[in-house]
CSV table of C-alpha atoms and ligand atoms in Angstrom, one decimal:
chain,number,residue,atom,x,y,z
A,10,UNK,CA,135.8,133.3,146.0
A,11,UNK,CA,132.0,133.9,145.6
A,12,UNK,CA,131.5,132.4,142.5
A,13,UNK,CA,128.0,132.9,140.2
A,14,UNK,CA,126.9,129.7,138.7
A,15,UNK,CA,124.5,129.9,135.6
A,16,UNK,CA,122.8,126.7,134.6
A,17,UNK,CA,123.5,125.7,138.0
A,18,UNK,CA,121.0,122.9,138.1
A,19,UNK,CA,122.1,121.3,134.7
A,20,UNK,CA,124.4,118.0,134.4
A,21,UNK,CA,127.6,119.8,134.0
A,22,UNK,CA,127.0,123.0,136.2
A,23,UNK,CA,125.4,120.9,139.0
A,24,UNK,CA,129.0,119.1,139.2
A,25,UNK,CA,130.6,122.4,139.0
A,26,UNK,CA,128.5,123.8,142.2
A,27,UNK,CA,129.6,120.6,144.3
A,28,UNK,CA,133.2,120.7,143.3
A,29,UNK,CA,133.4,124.7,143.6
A,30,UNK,CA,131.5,124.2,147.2
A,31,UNK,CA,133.9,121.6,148.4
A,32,UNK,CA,136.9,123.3,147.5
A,33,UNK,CA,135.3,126.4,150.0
A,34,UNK,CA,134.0,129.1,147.4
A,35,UNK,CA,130.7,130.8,148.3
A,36,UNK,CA,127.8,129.4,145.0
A,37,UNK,CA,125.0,131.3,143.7
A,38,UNK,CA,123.1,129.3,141.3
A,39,UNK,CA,121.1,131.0,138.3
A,40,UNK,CA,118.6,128.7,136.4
A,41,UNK,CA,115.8,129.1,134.8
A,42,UNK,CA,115.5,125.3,135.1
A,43,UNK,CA,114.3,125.2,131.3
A,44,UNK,CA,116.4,121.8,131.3
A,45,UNK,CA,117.1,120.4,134.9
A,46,UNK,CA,114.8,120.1,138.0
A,47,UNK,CA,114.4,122.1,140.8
A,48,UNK,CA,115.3,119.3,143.4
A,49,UNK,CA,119.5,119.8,142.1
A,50,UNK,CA,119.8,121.6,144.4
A,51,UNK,CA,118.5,119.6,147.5
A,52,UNK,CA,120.7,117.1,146.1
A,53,UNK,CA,123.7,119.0,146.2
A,54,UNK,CA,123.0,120.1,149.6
A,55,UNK,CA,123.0,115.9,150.3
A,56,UNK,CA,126.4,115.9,149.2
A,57,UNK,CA,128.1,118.6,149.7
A,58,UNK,CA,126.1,119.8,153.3
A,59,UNK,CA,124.8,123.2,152.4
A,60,UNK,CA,122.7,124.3,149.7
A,61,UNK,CA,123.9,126.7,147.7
A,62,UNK,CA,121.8,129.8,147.0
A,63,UNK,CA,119.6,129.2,144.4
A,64,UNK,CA,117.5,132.1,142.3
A,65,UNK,CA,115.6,130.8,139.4
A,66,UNK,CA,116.0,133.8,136.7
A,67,UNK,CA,116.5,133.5,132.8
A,68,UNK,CA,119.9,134.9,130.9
A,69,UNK,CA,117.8,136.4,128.5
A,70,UNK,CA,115.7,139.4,131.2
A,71,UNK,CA,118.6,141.6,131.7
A,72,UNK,CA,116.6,143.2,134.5
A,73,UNK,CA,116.8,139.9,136.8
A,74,UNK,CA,120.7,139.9,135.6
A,75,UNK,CA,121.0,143.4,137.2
A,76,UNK,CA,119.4,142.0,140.1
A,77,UNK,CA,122.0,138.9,140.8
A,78,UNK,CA,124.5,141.7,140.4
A,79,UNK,CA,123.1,144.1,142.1
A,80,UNK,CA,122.0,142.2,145.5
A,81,UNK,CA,125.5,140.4,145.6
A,82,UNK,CA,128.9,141.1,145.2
A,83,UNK,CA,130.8,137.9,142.9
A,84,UNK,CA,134.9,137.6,141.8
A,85,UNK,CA,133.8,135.5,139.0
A,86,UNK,CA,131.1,133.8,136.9
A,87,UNK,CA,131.3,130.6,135.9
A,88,UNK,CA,128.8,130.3,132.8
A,89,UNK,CA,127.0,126.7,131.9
A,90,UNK,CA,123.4,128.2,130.7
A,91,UNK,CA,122.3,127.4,127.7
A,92,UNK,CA,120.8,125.4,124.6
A,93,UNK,CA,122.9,122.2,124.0
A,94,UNK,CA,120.4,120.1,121.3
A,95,UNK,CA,122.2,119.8,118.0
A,96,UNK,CA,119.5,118.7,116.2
A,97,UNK,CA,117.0,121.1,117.8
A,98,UNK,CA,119.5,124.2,116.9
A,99,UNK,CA,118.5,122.9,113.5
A,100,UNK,CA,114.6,123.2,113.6
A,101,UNK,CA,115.2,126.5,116.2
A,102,UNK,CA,117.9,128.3,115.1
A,103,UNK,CA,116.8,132.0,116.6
A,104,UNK,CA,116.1,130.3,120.2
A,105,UNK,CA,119.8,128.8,119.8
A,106,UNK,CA,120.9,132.1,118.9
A,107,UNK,CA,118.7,134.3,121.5
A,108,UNK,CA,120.0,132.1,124.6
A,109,UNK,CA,123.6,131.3,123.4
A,110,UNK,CA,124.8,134.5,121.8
A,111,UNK,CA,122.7,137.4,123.3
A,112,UNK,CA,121.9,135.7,126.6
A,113,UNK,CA,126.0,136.1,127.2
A,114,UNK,CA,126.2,139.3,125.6
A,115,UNK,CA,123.7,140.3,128.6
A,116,UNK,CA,125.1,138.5,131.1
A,117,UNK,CA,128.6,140.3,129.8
A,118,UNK,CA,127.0,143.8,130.1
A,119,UNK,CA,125.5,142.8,133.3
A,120,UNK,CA,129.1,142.0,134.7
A,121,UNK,CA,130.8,144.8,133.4
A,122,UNK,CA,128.2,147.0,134.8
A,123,UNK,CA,128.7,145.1,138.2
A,124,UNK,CA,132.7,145.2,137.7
A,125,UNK,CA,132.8,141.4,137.6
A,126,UNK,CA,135.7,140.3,134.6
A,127,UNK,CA,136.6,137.2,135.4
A,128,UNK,CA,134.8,134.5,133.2
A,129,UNK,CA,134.8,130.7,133.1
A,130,UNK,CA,133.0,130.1,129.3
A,131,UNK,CA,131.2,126.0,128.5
A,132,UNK,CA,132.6,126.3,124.7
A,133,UNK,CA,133.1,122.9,122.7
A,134,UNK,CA,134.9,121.0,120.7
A,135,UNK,CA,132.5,121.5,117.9
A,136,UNK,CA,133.9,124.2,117.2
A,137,UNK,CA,136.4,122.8,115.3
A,138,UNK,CA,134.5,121.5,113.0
A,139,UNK,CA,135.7,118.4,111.4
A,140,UNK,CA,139.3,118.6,112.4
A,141,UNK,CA,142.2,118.5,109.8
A,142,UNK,CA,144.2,115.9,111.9
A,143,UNK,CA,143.7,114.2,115.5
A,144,UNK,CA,144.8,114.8,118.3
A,145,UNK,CA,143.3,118.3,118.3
A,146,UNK,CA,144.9,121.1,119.7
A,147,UNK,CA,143.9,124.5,120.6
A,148,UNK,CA,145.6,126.3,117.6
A,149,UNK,CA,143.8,124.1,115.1
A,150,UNK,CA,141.2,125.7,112.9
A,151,UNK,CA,137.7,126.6,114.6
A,152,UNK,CA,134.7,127.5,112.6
A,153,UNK,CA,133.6,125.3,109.8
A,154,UNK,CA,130.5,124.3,111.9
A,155,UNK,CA,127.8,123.2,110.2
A,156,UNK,CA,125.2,123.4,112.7
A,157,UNK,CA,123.7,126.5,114.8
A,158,UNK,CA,124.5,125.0,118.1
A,159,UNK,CA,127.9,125.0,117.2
A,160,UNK,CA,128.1,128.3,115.5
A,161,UNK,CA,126.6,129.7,118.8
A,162,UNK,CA,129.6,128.5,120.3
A,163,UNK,CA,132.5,129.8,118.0
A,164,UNK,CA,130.0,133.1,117.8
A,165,UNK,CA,130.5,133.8,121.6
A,166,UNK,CA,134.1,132.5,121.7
A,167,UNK,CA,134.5,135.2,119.3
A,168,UNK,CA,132.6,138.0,121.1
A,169,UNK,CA,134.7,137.0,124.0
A,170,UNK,CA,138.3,137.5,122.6
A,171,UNK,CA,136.9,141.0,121.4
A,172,UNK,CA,136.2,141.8,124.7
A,173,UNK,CA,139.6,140.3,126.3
A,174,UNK,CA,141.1,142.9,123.5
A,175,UNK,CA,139.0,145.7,124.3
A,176,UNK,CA,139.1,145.7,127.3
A,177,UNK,CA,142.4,143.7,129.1
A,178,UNK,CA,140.8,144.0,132.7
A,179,UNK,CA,138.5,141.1,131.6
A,180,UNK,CA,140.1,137.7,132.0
A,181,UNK,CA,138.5,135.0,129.9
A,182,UNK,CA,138.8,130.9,130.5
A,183,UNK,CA,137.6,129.6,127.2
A,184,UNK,CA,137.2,125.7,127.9
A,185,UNK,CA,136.5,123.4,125.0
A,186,UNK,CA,134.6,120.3,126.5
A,187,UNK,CA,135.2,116.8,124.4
A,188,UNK,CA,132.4,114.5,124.9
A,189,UNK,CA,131.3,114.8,128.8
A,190,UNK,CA,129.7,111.8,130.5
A,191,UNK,CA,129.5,109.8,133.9
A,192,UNK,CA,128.1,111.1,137.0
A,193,UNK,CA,129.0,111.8,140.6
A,194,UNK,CA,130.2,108.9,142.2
A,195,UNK,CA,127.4,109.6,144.6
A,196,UNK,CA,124.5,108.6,142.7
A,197,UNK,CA,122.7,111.9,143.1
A,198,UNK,CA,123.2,114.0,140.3
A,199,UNK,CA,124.0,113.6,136.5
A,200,UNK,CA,122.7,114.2,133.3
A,201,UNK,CA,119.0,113.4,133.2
A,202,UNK,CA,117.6,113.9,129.0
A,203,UNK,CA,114.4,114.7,128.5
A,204,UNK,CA,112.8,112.9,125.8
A,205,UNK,CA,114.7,110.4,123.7
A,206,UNK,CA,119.1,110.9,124.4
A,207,UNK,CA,120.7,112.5,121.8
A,208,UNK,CA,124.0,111.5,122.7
A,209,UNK,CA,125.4,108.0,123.0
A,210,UNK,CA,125.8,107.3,126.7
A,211,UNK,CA,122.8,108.0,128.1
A,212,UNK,CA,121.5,106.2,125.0
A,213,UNK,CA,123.4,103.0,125.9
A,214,UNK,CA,122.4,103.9,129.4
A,215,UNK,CA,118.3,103.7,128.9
A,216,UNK,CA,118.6,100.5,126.7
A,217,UNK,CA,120.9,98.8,129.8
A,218,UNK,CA,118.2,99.4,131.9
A,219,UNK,CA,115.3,97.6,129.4
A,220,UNK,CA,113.6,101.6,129.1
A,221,UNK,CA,114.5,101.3,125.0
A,222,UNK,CA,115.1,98.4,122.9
A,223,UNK,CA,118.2,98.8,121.1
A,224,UNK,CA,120.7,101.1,120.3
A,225,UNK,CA,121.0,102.8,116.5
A,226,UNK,CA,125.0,102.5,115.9
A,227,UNK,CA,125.1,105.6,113.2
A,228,UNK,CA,127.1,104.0,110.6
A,229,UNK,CA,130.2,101.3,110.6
A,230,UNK,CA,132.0,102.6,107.4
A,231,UNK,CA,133.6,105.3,109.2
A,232,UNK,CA,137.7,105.5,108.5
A,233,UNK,CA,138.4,104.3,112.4
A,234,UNK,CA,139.9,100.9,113.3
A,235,UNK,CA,136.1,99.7,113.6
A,236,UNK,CA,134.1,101.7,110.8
A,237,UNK,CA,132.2,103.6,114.0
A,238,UNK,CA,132.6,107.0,115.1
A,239,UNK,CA,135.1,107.6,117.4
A,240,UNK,CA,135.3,110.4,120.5
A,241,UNK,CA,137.4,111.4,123.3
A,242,UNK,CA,134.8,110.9,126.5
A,243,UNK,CA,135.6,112.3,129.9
A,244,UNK,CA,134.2,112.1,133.4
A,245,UNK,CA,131.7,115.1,134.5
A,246,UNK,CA,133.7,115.1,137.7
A,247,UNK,CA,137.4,115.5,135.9
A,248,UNK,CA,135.8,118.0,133.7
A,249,UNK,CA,134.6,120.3,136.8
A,250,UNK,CA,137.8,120.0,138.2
A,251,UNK,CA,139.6,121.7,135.4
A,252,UNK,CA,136.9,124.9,135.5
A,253,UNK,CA,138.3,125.1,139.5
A,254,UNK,CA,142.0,124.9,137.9
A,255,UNK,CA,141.1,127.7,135.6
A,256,UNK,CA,139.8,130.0,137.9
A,257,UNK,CA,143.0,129.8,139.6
A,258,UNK,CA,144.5,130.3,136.7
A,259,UNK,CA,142.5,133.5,135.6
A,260,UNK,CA,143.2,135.3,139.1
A,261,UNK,CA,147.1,134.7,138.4
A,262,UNK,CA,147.6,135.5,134.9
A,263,UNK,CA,144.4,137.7,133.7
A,264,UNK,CA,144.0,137.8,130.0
A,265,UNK,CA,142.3,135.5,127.3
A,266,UNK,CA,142.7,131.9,127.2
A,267,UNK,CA,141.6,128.6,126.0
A,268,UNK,CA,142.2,125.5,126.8
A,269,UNK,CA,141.1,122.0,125.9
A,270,UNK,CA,139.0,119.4,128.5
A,271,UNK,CA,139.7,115.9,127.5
A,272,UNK,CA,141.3,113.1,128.0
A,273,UNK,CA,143.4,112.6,124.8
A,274,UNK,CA,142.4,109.4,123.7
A,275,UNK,CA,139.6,108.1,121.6
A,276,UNK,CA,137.1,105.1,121.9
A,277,UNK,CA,135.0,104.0,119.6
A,278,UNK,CA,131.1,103.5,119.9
A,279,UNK,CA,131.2,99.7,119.7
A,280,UNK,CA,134.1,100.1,122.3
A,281,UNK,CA,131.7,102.2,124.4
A,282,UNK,CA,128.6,99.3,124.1
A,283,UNK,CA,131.2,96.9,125.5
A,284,UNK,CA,132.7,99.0,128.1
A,285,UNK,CA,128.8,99.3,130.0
A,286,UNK,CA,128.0,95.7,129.1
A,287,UNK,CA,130.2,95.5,131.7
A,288,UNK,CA,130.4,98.0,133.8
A,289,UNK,CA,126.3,97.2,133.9
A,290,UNK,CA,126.4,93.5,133.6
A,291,UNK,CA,123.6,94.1,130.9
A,292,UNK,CA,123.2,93.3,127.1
A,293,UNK,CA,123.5,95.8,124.9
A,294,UNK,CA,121.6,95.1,121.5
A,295,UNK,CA,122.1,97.1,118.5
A,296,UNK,CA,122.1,97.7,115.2
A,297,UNK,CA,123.9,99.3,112.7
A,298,UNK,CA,122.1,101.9,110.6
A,299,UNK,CA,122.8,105.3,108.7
A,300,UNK,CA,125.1,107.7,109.6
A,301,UNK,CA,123.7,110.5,111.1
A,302,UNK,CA,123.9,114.0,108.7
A,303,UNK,CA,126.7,116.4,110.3
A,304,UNK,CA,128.4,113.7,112.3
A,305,UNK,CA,132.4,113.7,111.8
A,306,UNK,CA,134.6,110.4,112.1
A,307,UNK,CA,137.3,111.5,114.6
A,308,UNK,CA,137.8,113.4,117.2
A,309,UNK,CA,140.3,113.5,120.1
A,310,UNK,CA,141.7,116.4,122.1
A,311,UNK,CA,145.3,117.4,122.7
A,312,UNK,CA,145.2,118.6,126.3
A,313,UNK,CA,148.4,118.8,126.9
A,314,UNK,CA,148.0,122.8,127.3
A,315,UNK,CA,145.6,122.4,130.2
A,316,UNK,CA,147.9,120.2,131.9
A,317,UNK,CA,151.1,122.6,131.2
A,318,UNK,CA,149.3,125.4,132.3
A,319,UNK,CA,146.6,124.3,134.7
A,320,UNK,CA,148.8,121.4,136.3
A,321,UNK,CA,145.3,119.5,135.1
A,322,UNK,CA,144.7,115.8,133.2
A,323,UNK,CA,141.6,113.9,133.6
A,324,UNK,CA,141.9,110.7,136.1
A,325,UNK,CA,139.0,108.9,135.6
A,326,UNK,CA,139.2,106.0,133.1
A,327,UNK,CA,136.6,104.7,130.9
A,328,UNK,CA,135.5,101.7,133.3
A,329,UNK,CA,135.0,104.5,135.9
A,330,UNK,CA,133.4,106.6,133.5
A,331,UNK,CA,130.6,104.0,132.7
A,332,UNK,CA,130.3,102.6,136.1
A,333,UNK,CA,129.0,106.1,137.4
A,334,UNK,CA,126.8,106.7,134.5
A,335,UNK,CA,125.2,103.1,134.9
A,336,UNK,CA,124.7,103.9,139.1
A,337,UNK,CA,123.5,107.0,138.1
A,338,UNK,CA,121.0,105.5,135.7
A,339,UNK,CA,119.9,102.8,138.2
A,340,UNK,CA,119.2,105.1,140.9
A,341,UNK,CA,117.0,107.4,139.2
A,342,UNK,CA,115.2,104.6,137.9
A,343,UNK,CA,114.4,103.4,142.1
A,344,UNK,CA,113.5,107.0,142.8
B,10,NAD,P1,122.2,121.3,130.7
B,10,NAD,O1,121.1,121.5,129.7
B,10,NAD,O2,122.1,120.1,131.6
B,10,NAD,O3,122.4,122.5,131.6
B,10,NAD,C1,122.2,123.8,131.1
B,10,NAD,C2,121.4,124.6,132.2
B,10,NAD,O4,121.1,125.9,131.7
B,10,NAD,C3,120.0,123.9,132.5
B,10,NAD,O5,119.9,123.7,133.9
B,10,NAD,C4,119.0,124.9,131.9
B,10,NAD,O6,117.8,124.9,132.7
B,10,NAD,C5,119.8,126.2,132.0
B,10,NAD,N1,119.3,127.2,131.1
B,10,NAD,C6,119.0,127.1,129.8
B,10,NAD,N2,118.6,128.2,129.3
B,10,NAD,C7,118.7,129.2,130.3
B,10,NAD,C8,118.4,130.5,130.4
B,10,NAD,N3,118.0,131.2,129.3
B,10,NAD,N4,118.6,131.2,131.6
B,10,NAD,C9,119.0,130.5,132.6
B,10,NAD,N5,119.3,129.2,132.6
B,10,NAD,C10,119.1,128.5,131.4
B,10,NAD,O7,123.5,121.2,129.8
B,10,NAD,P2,125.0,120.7,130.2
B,10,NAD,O8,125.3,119.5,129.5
B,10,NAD,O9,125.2,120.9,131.7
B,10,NAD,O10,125.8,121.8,129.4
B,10,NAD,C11,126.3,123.0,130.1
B,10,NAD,C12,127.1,123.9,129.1
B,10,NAD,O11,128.2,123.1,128.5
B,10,NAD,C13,126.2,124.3,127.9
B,10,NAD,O12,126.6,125.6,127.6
B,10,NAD,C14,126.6,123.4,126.8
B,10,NAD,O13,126.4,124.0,125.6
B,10,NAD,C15,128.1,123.1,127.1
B,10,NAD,N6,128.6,121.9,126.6
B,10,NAD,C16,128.0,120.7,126.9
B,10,NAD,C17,128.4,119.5,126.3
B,10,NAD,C18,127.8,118.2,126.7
B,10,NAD,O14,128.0,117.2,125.9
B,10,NAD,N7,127.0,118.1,127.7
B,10,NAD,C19,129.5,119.5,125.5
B,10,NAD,C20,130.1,120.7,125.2
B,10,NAD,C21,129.7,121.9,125.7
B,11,UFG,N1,126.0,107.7,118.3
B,11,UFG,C1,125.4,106.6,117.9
B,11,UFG,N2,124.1,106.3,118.3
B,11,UFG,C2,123.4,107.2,119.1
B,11,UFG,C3,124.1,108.4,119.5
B,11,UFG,C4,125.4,108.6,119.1
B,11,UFG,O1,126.0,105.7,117.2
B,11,UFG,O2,122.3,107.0,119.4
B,11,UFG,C5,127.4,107.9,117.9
B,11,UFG,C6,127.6,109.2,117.0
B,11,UFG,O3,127.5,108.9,115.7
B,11,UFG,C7,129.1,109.6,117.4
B,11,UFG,C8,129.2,109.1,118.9
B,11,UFG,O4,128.2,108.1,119.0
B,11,UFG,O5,130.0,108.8,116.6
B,11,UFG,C9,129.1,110.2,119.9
B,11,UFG,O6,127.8,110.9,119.6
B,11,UFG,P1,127.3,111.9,120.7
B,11,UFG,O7,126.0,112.4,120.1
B,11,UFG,O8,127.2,111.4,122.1
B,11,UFG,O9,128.4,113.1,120.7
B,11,UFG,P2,128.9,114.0,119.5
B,11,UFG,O10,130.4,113.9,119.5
B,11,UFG,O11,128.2,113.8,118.3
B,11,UFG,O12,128.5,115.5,120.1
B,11,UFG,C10,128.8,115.9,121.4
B,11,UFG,C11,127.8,116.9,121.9
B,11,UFG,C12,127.8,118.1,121.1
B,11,UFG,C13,129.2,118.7,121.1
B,11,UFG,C14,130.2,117.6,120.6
B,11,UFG,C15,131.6,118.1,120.7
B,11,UFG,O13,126.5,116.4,121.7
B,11,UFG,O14,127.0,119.1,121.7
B,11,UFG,O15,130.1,116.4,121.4
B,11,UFG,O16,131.9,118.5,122.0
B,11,UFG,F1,129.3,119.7,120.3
């Protein structure tokens, strides 16, 4: 298939581009490399042999959009491109809103105008809010989200199943990524935050490699079997592989669907600072301090949907998981 990519050059879509390259679909990558670095894409071209075409454009300028469409003819889009900060959706709601929502409502018009339907959506499982039980499935409650990244999300999941019911020539992957981390086993791409990490693994990551001092553990009087919070992590590269199952899917059985991406099981944080101690062979100091506003105790996937229907389960375990991230970390560090 020829396959648009948007947010091509960021941590998850970059994986995506590799894995859709090596299983032989044709990539174009649209970025306006607001969050990732140019040089993704010579990297991919290290792994995979060939550079995927690359055009630096913004979701937001429906003109460029009609462009993509316009100078190229694609059976699917595969959508990454966004804002992902929690805490910054806080301080900049509109921008959260402006990229999130109406830069997929234009890139929505841009495909219908082009005839493209077939969709591959990065939703979360934020959407669920703070879940009545664990494990989580897909027909559990979405919505009470208390932040505006996360409303962006259950926003466009909702604009999307309007369209699938207006219009049943679309067909719709809905995927609702757990907590994503790791790398390519190759060293050359993965998640690279800019400023201080938000999120815990590259966190643990920078104070492995001496770049911060400690890690803040937020809070230790969580209800879990060690008072910290507790998520369901999965391998960047297991997560691709489930976007490649779906697109299969889609050209199938057309139509709407969601599906969970995790792994089904949960670890703790304190489980995660001893799982790269050692994977890394390095301390990992830290100390406990408040818990930070909006953060939930639990949360673990069901996937047992998206290996029903995609024939899909994540393979990587956590050792793996933290092995990559640490060579990953390492080698950026050495250039
Ligand atoms: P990322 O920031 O690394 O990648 C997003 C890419 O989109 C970046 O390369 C950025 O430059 C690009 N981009 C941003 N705004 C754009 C715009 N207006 N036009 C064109 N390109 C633009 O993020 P990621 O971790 O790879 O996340 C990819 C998707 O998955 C996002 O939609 C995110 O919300 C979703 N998601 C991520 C996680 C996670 O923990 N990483 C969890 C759940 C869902
Ligand atoms: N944590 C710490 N210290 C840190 C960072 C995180 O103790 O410095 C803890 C958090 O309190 C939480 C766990 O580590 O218990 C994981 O936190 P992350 O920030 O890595 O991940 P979250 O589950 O909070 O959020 C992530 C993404 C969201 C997404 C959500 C669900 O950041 O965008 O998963 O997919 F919505």
């Amino acid at each position: 298939m020829r396959v648009l990519v948007t947010g091509g050059s960021g941590y998850i879509g970059s994986h995506a581009v590799v894995a859709l390259m090596e299983a032989g679909h044709q990539v174009v990558v649209l970025d306006n490399l607001e969050n990732s670095a140019g040089t993704v894409v010579s990297r991919i071209e290290r792994i995979t042999g060939q550079a995927p075409d690359f055009i630096e454009g913004d979701l937001r300028d429906a003109d460029a959009l009609e462009k993509v469409f316009a100078n190229a003819s694609f059976d699917a889009v595969m959508h990454f491109a966004g804002l992902k900060a929690v805490g910054e959706s806080v301080s900049r709601p509109l921008a959260y809103y402006e990229t999130n929502v109406g830069g997929t409502v234009r890139l929505c018009q841009a495909m219908e105008r082009a005839g493209v339907r077939r969709l591959i959506f990065s939703s979360s499982a934020t959407v669920y809010g703070d879940p009545a039980r664990v494990p989580i499935d897909e027909d559990a409650a979405t919505g009470g989200v208390t932040n505006p990244y996360g409303r962006s999300k259950h926003m466009v999941e909702q604009i999307l199943f309007d369209l699938g019911r207006a219009d049943p020539r679309w067909s719709i992957g809905i995927l609702r990524y757990f907590n994503p981390v790791g790398a390519h086993e190759s060293a050359l791409i993965g998640e690279s935050p800019r400023g201080i990490p938000n999120n815990l693994v590259p966190y643990i990551a920078q104070v492995a490699n001496g770049e911060r001092e400690q890690l803040n553990v937020f809070g230790d009087d969580y209800p879990t079997w060690d008072g910290t919070g507790v998520r369901d992590y999965i391998h960047v590269v297991d997560l691709v592989a489930g976007h490649l199952r779906a697109l299969e899917f889609l050209e199938a059985q057309p139509g709407s669907h969601v599906w969970n991406l995790g792994r089904g099981e949960g670890y703790s944080v304190l489980e995660m600072v001893r799982a790269f101690e050692e994977a890394s062979g390095r301390p990992v100091p830290y100390r406990v301090t408040d818990r930070r506003p909006g953060d939930i105790a639990e949360c673990w996937a069901d996937p047992s949907k998206a290996e029903r229907e995609l024939g899909w389960r994540a393979e990587r375990d956590l050792a793996t998981m933290m092995r990559d991230t640490w060579r990953w970390q390492h080698n950026q560090r050495i250039g």
